[in-house]
Coordinates of C-alpha atoms in Angstrom, one line a residue:
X17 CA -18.8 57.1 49.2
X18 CA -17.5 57.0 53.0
X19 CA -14.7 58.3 54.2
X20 CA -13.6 54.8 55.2
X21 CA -14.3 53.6 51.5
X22 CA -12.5 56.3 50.2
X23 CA -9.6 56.0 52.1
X24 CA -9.2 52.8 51.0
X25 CA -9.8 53.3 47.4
X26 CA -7.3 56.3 47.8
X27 CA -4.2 54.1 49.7
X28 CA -4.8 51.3 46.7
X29 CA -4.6 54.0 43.9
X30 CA -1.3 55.8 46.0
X31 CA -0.4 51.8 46.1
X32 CA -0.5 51.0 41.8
X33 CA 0.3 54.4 40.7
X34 CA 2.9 55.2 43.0
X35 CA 2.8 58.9 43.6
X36 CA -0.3 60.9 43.3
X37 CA -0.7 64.6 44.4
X38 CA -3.5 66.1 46.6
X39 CA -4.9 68.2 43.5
X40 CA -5.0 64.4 41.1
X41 CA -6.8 62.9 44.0
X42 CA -9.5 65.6 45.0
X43 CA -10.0 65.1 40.8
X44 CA -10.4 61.7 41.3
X45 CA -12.6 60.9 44.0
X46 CA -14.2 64.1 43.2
X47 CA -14.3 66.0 46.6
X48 CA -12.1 69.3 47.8
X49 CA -8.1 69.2 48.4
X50 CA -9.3 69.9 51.9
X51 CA -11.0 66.3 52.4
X52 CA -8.0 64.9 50.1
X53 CA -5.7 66.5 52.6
X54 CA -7.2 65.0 56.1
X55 CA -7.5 61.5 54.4
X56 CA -3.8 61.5 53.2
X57 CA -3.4 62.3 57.0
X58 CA -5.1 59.8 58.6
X59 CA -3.7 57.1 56.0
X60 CA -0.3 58.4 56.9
X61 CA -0.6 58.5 60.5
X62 CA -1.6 54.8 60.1
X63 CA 1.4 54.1 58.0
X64 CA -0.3 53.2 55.1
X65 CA 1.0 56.1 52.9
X66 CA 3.4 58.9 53.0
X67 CA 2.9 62.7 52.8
X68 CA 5.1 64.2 50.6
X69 CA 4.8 67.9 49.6
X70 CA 1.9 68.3 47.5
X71 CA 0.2 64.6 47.6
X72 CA 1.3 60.9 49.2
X73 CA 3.4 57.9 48.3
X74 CA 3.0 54.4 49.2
X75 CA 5.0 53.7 52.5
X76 CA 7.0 50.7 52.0
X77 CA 5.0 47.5 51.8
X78 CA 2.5 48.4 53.8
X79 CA 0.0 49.0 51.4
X80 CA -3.3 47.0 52.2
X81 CA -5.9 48.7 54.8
X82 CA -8.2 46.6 57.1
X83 CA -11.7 48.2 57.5
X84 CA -11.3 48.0 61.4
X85 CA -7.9 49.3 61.8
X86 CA -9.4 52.7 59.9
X87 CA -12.5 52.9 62.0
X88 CA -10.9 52.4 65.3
X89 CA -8.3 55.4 63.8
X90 CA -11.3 57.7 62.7
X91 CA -13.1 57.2 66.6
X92 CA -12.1 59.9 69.2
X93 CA -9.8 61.0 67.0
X94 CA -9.1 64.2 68.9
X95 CA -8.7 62.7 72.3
X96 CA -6.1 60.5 70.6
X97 CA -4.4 63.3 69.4
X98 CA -3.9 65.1 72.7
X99 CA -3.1 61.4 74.9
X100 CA -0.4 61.2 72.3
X101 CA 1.0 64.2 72.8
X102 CA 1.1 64.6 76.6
X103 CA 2.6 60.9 76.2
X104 CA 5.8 62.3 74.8
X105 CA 6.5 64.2 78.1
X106 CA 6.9 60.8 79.6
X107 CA 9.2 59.7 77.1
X108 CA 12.9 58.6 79.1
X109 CA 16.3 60.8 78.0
X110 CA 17.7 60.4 75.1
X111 CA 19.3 56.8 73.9
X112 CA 17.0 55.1 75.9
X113 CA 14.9 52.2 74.9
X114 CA 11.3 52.1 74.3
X115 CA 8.7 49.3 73.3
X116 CA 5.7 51.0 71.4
X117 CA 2.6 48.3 71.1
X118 CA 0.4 48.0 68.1
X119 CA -2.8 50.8 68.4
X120 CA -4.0 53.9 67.0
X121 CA -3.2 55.8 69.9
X122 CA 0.6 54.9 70.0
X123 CA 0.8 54.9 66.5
X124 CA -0.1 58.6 67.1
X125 CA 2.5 58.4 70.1
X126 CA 5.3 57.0 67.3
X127 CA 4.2 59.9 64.7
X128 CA 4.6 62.8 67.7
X129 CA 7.9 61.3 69.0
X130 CA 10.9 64.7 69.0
X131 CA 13.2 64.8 65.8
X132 CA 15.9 66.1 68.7
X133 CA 15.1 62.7 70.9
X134 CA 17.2 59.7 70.0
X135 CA 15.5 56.7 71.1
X136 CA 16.2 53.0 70.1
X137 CA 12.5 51.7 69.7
X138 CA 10.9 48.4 69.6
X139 CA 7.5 47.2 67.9
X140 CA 5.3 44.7 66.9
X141 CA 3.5 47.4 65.1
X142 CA 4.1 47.3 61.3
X143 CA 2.6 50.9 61.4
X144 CA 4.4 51.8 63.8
X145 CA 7.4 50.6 62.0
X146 CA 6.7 52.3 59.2
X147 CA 6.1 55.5 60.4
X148 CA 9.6 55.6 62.4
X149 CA 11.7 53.8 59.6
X150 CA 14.5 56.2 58.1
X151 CA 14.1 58.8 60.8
X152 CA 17.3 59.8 62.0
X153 CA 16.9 60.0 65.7
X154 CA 15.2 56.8 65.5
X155 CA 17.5 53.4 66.2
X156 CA 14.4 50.8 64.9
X157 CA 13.9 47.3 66.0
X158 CA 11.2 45.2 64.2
X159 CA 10.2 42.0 66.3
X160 CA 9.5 39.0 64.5
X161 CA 5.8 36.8 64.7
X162 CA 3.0 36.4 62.4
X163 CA 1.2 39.4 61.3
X164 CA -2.3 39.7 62.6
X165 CA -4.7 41.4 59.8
X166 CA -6.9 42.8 63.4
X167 CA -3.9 45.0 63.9
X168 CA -1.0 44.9 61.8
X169 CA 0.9 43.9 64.7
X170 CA 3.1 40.7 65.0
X171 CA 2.4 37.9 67.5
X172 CA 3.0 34.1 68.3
X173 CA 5.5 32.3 70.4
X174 CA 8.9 34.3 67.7
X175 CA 7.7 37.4 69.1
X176 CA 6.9 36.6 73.0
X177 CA 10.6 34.9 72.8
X178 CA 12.4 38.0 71.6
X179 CA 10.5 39.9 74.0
X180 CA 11.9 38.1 76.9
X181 CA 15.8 38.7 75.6
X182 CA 15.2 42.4 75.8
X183 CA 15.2 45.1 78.8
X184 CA 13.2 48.4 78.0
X185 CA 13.5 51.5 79.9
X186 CA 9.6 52.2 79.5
X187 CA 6.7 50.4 77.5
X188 CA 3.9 52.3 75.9
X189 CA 1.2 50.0 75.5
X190 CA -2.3 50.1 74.2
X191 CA -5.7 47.8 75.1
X192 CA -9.3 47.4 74.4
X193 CA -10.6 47.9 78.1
X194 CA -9.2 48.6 81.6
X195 CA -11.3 47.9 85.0
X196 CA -10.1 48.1 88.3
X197 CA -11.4 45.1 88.8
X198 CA -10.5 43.1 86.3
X199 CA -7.4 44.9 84.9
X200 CA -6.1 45.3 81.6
X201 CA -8.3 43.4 78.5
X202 CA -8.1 42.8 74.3
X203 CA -10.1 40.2 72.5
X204 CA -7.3 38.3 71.3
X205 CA -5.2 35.9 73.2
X206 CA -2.2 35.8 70.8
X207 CA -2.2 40.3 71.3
X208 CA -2.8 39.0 74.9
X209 CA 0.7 37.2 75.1
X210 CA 2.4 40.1 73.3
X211 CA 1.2 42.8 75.5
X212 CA 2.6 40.8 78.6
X213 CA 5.9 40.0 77.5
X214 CA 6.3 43.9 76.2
X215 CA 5.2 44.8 80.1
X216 CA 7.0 41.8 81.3
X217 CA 10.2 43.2 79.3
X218 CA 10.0 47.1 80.7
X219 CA 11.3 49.1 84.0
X220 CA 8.0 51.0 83.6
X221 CA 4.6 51.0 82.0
X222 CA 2.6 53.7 80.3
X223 CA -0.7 53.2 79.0
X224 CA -2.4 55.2 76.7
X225 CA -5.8 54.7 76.8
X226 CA -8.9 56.9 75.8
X227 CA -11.9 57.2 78.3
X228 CA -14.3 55.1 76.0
X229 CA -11.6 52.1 77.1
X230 CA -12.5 52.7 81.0
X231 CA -15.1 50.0 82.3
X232 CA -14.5 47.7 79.5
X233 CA -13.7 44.2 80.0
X234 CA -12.7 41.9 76.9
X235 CA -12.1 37.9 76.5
X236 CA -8.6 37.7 77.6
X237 CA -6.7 39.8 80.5
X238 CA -2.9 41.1 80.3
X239 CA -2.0 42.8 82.9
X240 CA -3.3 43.6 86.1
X241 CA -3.3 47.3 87.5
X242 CA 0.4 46.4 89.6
X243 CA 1.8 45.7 86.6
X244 CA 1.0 50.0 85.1
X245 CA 3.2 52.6 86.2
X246 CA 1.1 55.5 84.3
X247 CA -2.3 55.9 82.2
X248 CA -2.7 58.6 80.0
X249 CA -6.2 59.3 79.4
X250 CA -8.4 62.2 77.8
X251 CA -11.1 64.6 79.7
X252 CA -13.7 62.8 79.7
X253 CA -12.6 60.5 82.0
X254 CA -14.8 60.2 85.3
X255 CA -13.9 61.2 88.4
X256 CA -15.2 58.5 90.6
X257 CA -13.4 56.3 87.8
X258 CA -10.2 58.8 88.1
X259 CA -10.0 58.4 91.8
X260 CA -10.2 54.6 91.9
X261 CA -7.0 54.3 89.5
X262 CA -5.4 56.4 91.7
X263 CA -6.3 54.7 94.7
X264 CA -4.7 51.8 93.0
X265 CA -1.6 53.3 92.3
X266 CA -1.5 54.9 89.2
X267 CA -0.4 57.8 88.2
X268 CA -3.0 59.4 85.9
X269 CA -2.2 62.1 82.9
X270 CA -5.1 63.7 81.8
X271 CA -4.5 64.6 78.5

């Protein structure tokens, strides 16, 4: 079985049975408590489940897995990790707002946000929801729109409209491809209109982006490079690639 397979297979057991521990698990899927343990991690920095001390619990509702969402999760997974964190360093003081888009990377963002930081956040992102519901430093806005299986994330003309009543202090958004050129790209028109309003709705822009995203143009654009403030990135980014950015005004954070 594949990680991805079993992952899944895990979250819908956590799902019906309601609690299971890490030792019930490795039993049942018949691999170590070490494997158990980083698949209860990635499911719960997706949202999907919760940790709890020894095993998981379903979070919420939330309790189906797409295929894609996990594979995009499982890729670059430790540049991801470390974008996310230097990310919190641009976070604005405390009892600001934030906007946190839908994305593996700022889903890592929400999980790494300070217990000692209040914040009043906004998403689209039912993981991202998820992850930051009940937290106590956490003041948690969930915008309306139709939930898109691609992303767990909430589009359409409910959420673009909400969007344009709000004023954020900074935006942390996520895309499929940035080019100098061409600017900032996804696939999808309807996660098109969402990122723009959540830009639209910010004093400032941070993107977090892995290096794989650089030179990649997709179907519908967002945002051009004016509209970014800051991209955090990973190492591998290039320099001639590095250099361009910042010849067009944006701060880079190399993660």
């Amino acid at each position: 079985m594949y990680a991805e397979e079993r992952q899944q297979a895990m979250a819908q057991l956590i799902s019906r049975r309601g609690r299971l521990s890490v030792v019930q698990l490795a039993e049942e899927f018949e691999v170590t408590t070490e494997t158990v343990r980083r698949d209860l991690s990635t499911l719960d920095r997706m949202g999907v489940v919760r940790r709890v001390h020894g095993g998981a619990v379903p979070a919420g509702s939330l309790t189906v897995i797409e295929s894609g969402i996990i594979e995009r999760d499982q890729s670059n997974t430790q540049a991801k990790e470390a974008i996310a964190n230097a990310a919190v360093a641009l976070l604005p003081p405390p009892d600001s707002v934030v906007v946190i888009d839908a994305g593996t990377t700022t889903a890592r963002f929400a999980a790494a946000l300070p217990r000692d930081h209040r914040l009043t956040v906004i998403t689209h992102a039912v993981p991202v929801a998820t992850r930051l519901a009940g937290l106590p430093q956490i003041e948690l806005h969930l915008l309306p729109g139709r939930v898109r299986p691609a992303t767990h994330a909430a589009v359409g003309s409910e959420t673009v409209a909400a969007l344009a009543e709000l004023r954020a202090d900074v935006a942390f958004v996520a895309t499929n491809g940035l080019t100098v050129g061409h600017g900032l790209t996804t696939p999808d028109s309807d996660e098109a209109a969402s990122k723009r309003a959540i830009i639209a709705c910010a004093r400032r822009t941070v993107v977090l982006a892995d290096s794989t995203k650089l030179g990649v143009e997709n179907a519908v654009r967002f945002a051009t490079l004016d509209s970014i403030d800051v991209l955090v990135t990973d190492s591998a980014i290039e320099a001639v690639d590095r250099r361009a950015l910042e010849n067009a005004g944006i701060e880079v954070v190399v993660a």
